[in-house]
XYZ file of C-alpha atoms in Angstrom:
447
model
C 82.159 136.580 73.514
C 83.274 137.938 77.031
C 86.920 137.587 77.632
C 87.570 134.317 79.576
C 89.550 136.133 82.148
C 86.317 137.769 83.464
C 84.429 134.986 83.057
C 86.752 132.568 85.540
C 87.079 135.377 87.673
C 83.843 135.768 88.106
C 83.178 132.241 89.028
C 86.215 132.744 91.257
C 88.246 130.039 88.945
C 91.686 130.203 87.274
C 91.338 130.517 83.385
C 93.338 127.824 81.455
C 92.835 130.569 78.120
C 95.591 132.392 77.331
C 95.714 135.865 75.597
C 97.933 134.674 72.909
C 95.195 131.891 72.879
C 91.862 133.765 72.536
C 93.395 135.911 69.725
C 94.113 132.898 67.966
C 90.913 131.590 68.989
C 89.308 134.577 67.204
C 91.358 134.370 63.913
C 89.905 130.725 63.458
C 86.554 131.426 63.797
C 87.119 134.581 61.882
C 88.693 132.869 59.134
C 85.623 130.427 58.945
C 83.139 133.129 58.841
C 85.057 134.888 56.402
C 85.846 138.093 58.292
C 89.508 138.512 57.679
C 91.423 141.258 57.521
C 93.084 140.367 54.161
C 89.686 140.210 52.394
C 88.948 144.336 51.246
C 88.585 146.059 47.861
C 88.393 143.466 45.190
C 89.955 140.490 47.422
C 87.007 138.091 48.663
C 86.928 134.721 50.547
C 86.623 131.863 48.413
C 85.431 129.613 50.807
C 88.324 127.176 51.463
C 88.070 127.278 55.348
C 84.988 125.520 54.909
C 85.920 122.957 52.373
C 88.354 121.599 53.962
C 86.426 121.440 57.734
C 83.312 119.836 55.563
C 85.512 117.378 54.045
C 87.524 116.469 56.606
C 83.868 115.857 58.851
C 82.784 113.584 55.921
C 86.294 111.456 55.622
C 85.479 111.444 59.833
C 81.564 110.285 59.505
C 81.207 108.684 56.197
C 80.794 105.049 57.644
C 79.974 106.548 61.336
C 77.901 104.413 63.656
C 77.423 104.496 67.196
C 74.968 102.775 69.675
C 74.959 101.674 73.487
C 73.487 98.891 74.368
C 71.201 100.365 76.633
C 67.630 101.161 75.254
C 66.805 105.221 76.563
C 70.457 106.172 76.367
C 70.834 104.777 72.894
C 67.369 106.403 71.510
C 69.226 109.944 73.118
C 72.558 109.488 71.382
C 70.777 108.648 68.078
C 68.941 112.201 68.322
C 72.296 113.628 69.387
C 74.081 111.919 65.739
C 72.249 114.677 63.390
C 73.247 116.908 65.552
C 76.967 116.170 65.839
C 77.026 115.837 61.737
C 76.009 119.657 61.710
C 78.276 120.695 64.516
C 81.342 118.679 63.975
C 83.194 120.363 61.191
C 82.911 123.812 63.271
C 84.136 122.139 66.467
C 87.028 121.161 64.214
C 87.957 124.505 62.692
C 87.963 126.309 66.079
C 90.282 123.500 67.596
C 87.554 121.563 69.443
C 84.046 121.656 71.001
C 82.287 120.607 74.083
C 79.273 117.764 74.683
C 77.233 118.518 77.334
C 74.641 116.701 78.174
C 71.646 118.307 80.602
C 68.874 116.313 81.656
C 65.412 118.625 80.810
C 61.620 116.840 81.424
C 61.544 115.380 78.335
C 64.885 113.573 79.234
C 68.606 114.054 78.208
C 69.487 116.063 75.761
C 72.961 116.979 74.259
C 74.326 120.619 74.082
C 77.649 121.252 71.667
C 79.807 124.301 72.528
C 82.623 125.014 70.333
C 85.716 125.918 72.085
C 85.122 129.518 71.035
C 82.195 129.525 73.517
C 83.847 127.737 76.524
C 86.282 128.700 79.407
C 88.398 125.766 80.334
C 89.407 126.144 84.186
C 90.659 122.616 85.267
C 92.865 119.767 83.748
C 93.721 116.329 85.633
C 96.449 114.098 84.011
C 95.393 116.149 80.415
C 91.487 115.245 81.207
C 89.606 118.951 81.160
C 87.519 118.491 84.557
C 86.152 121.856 84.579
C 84.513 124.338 82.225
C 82.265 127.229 82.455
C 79.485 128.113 79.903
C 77.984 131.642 79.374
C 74.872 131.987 77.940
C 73.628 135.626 77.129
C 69.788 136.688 76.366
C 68.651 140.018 75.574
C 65.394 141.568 77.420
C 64.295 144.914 76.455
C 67.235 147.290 76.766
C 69.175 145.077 79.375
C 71.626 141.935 78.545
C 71.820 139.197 80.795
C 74.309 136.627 81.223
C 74.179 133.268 82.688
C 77.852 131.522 83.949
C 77.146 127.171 84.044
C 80.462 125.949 86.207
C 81.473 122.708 85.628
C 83.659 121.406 87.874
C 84.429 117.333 88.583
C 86.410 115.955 91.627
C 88.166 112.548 91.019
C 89.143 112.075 94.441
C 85.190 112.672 96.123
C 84.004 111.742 92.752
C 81.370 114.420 92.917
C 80.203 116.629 89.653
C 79.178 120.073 90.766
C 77.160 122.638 88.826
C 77.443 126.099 89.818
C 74.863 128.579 88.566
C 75.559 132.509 88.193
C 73.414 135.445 86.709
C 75.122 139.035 85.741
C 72.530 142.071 84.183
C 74.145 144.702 81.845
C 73.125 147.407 79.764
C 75.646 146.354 76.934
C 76.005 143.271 75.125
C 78.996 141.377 75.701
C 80.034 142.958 79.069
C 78.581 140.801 82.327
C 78.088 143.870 84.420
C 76.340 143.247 87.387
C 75.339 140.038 89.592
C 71.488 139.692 89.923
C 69.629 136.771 90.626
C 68.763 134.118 88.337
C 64.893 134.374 88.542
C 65.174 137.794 86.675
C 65.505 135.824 83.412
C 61.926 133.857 83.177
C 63.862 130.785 81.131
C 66.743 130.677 84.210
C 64.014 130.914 87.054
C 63.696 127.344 87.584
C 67.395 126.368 87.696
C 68.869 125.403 91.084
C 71.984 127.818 91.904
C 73.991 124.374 93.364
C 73.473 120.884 92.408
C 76.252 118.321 94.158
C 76.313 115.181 92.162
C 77.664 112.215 94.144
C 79.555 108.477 92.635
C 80.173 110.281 89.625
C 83.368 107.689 88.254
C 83.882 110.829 85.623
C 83.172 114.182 84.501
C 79.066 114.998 82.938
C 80.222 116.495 79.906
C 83.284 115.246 77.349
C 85.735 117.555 75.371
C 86.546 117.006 71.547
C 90.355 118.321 71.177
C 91.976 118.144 67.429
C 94.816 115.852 68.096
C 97.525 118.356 66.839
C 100.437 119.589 69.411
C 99.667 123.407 70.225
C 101.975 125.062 68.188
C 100.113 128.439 69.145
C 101.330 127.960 73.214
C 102.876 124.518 73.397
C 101.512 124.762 77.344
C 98.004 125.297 76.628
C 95.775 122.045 77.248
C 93.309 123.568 74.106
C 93.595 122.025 70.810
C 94.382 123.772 67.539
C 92.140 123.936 64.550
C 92.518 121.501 61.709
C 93.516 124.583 59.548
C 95.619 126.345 61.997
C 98.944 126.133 59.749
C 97.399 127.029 56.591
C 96.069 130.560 57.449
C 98.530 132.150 55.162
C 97.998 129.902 52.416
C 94.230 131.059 52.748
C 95.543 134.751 52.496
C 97.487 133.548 49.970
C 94.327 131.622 47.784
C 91.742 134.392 48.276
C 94.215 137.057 46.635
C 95.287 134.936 43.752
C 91.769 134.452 42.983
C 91.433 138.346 42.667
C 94.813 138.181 40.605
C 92.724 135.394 38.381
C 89.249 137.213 38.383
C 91.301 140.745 37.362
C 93.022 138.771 34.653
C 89.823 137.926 32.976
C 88.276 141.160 33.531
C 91.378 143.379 32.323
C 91.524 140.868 28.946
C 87.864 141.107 28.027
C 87.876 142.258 24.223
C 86.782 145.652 23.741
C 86.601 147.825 20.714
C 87.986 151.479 20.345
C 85.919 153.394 17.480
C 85.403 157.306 16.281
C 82.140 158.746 17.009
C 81.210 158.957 12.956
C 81.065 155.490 13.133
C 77.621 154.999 15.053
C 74.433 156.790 14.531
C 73.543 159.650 16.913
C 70.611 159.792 19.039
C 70.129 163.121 21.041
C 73.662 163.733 20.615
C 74.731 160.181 22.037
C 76.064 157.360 19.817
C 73.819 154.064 19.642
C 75.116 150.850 20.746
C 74.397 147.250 20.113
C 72.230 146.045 22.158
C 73.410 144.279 24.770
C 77.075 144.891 24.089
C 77.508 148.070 25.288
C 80.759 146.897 27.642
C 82.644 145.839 25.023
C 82.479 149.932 23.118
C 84.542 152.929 23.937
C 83.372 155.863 21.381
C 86.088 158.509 21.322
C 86.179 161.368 19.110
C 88.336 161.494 15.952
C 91.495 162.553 16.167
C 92.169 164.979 13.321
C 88.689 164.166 12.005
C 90.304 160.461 10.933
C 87.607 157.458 10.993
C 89.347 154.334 13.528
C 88.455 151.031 14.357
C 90.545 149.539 16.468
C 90.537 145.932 18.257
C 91.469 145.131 22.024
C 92.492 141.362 22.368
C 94.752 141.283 24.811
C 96.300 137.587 25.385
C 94.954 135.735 28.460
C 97.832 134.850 30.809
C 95.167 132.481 32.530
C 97.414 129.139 32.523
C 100.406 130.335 34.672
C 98.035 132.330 36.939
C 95.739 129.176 37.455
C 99.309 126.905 38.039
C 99.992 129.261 40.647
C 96.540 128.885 42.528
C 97.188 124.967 42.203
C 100.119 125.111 44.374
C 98.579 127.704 46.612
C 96.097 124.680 46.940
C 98.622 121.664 47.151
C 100.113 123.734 50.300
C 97.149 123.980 51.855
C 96.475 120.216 51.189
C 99.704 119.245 53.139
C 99.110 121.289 56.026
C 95.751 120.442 57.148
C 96.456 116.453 56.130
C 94.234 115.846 52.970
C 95.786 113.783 50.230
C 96.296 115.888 46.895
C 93.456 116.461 44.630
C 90.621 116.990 47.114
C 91.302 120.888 46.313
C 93.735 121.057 43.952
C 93.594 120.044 40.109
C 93.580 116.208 39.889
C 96.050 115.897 36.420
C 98.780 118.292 38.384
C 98.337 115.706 41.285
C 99.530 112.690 39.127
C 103.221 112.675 39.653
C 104.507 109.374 40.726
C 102.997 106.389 42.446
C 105.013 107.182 45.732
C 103.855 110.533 45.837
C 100.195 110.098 45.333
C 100.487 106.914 47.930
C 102.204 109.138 50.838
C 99.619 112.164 50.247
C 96.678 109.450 50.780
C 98.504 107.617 53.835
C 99.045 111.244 55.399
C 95.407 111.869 55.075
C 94.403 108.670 56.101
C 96.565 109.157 59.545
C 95.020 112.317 60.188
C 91.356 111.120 60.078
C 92.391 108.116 62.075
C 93.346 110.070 64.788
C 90.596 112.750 64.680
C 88.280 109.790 65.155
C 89.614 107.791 68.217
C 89.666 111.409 69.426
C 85.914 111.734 68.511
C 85.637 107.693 70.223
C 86.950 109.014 73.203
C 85.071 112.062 73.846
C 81.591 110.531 72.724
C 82.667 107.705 75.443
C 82.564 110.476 78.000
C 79.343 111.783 76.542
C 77.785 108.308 76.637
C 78.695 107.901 80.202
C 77.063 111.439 80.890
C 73.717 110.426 79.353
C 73.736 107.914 81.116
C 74.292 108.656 84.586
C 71.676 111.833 84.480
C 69.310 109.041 83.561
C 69.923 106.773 86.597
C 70.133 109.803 89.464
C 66.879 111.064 87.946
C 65.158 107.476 88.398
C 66.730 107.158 91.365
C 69.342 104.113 89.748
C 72.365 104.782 91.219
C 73.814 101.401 91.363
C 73.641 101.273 87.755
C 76.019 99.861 85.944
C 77.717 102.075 82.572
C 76.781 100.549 79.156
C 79.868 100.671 76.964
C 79.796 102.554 73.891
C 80.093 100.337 70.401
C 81.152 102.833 67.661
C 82.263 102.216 64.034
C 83.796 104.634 62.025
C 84.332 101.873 59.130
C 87.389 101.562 56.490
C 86.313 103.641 54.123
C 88.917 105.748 54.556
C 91.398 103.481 54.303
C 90.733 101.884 50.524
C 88.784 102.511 47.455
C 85.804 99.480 47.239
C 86.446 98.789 43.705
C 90.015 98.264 44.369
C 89.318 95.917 47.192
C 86.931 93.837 45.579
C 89.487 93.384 42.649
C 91.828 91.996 44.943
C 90.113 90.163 47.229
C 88.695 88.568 43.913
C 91.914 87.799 42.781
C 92.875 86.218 45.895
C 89.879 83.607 45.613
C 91.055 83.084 41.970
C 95.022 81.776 43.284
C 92.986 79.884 46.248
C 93.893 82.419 48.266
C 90.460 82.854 50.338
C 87.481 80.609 50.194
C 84.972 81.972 48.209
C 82.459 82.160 50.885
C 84.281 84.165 52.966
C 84.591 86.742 49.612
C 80.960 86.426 49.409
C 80.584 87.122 53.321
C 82.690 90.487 53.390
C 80.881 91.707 50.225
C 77.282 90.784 51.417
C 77.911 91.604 55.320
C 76.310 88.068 55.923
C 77.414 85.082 57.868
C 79.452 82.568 56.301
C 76.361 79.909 56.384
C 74.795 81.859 54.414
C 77.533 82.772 51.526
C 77.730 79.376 51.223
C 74.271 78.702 50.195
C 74.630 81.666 47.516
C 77.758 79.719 45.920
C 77.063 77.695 42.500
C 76.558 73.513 43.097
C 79.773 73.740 41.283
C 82.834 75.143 40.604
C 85.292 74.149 38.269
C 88.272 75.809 36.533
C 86.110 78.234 34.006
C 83.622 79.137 37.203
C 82.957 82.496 38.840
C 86.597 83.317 40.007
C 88.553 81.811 37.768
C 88.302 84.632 35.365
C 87.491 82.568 32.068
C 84.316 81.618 30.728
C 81.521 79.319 32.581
């Protein structure tokens, strides 16, 4: 990417991206592509970046629904939900991620730029009102890069979109300014575009609800892993510890030469087992046979990569056992109880984060759709979104208590039948028994 100093200055903006920033901006998305620095030799990424964005996205999206109650902006945000299911759990390892909605002739559609791929240049009362997007495209030898300013004004309430092309002969670098119908996909975009009445910005921002602990000042969010990069280091070289442990212990046989048949000088091996032979010559022409067995120290090396994996747990907010070993997990009641309640707090607030920036996006959609049908005096459709309790208690449990709470009269058995259904209440009551007596449905004896 081209560093976000040249980019605002290019645009003639102030960049909101700190040095300190970017690199740490680079280490997260390095970490979750597996380019680290600790990984060399025999020391390999295991993967856990990615486990833990992909399970946090599914804790986030496992009961997800969203819809507006507005007929073309609702059919665009239900071709934009796919998309944000594949995008999401990026947008969370690199601290955040960017909606941007663009109105093209088949109607809106929704662009997602992590926050890798943005410049932040504006912030009103901790609302990002400006961004700028490069886009870069290769054409024969040259590189060309495209700079999309975003920048909203509460107090005109206008939305303007600056457009900006830049030719060089090397990739990454913006080199210089050209014009924007040098690039046959850019040719039709208008340099300037003013929108008027806008009540807020055309795009919406995703932050991780964390505190920067990078630079405290910074308006950018953090990624979901940011405090358990050394624990990652920390993982990926146990493993090696683990995977040299099993490959230093394999059993192995030392034998004299005398004890194989020869074949062009060279002793015959089984088959197949060739590894587990070293031939050596006698030592003062004695026959040998000796067995390597060496004791595999795999339980204390595996206890350590547990813990490794309990610390990471803790600091990116995921209850113990989604990575770790679930019968090291099972300490006492109050542990388990606090690990789930801590991961349970974190996915609640990473999804009124995601409510609030897909309420931004919805209002986006929707106002492209009224300026281009010339609707202006439209009015905004909220945004009705659902990210369900799933997160919150196990099913099974729940129905055994809301069960036994119909059994000590409690709750009315409709209403159990209601929640467990999702029907109305009319119509539990016409699935209830003509009768019910003390050995009936919830009284847990016989009928």
């Amino acid at each position: 990417m081209i560093d976000a100093y040249t980019v605002a200055a290019a645009m003639g903006m102030p960049c909101m991206t700190s040095g300190e920033m970017q690199e740490a901006l680079q280490l997260w998305d390095d970490i979750y592509r597996g380019r680290v620095s600790w990984c060399k030799n025999r020391v390999r990424p295991i993967g856990l970046p990615v486990a833990v964005t992909r399970e946090i996205k599914r804790l986030i999206l496992t009961e997800f629904s969203a819809s507006v109650d507005d007929a073309t902006a609702d059919q665009q945000l239900q071709q934009f939900i796919p998309q944000l299911r594949r995008g999401l759990d990026y947008g969370l390892a690199t601290g955040g991620m960017l909606l941007k909605p663009c109105y093209m002739s088949g109607g809106v559609a929704v662009d997602i730029v992590p926050q890798t791929a943005y410049v932040p240049v504006d912030y009103t009362d901790g609302t990002c009102t400006g961004v700028i997007c490069p886009e870069e495209v290769a054409i024969g030898e040259n590189y060309y890069t495209r700079l999309e300013a975003h920048t909203y004004n509460r107090q005109d309430m206008t939305h303007t979109i600056r457009q900006k092309c830049y030719k060089s002969s090397m990739p990454g670098q913006l080199g210089l300014e050209c014009s924007l119908q040098d690039v046959p996909q850019w040719a039709g975009i208008t340099p300037t575009k003013v929108f008027d009445n806008v009540a807020s910005p055309l795009f919406s921002v995703f932050r991780v609800p964390d505190a920067n602990n990078i630079v405290p000042v910074s308006p950018l969010g953090v990624s979901v892993y940011a405090d358990a990069a050394g624990f990652f280091k920390d993982a990926d070289e146990q493993w090696e510890r683990i995977m040299w442990e099993m490959e230093s212990s394999e059993r192995a046989i030392n034998a004299s030469i005398d004890l194989f048949r020869l074949k062009n000088g060279k002793p015959e091996l089984p088959k197949g087992r060739e590894r587990m032979y070293m031939v050596m010559q006698q030592p003062d022409n004695k026959t040998f046979f000796q067995a390597f067995s060496p004791e595999v120290r795999d339980t204390s090396y595996f206890n350590a990569l547990n813990q490794i994996l309990r610390r990471i747990e803790s600091a990116v907010g995921l209850s113990y056992g989604t990575l770790s070993e679930v019968s090291d997990v099972e300490k006492t009641a109050e542990e388990i109880a606090a690990s789930k309640q801590r991961s349970f707090v974190r996915v609640s607030d990473l999804q009124e984060a995601l409510r609030t920036a897909l309420e931004g996006l919805v209002y986006g959609i929707q106002y492209y759709n009224a300026y281009y049908s010339d609707n202006l005096s439209f009015s905004a459709a909220p945004l009705s979104c659902s990210f369900g309790d799933g997160i919150k208690e196990d099913s099974d449990k729940e129905y055994q208590r809301r069960v036994q709470m119909v059994r000590e009269k409690l709750l009315r058995p409709e209403l159990f039948l209601a929640w467990y259904f999702g029907c109305t209440e009319e119509e539990a009551l016409e699935m209830l028994p003509q009768q019910q007596d003390d050995g009936g449905l919830f009284s847990g004896g016989l009928t």
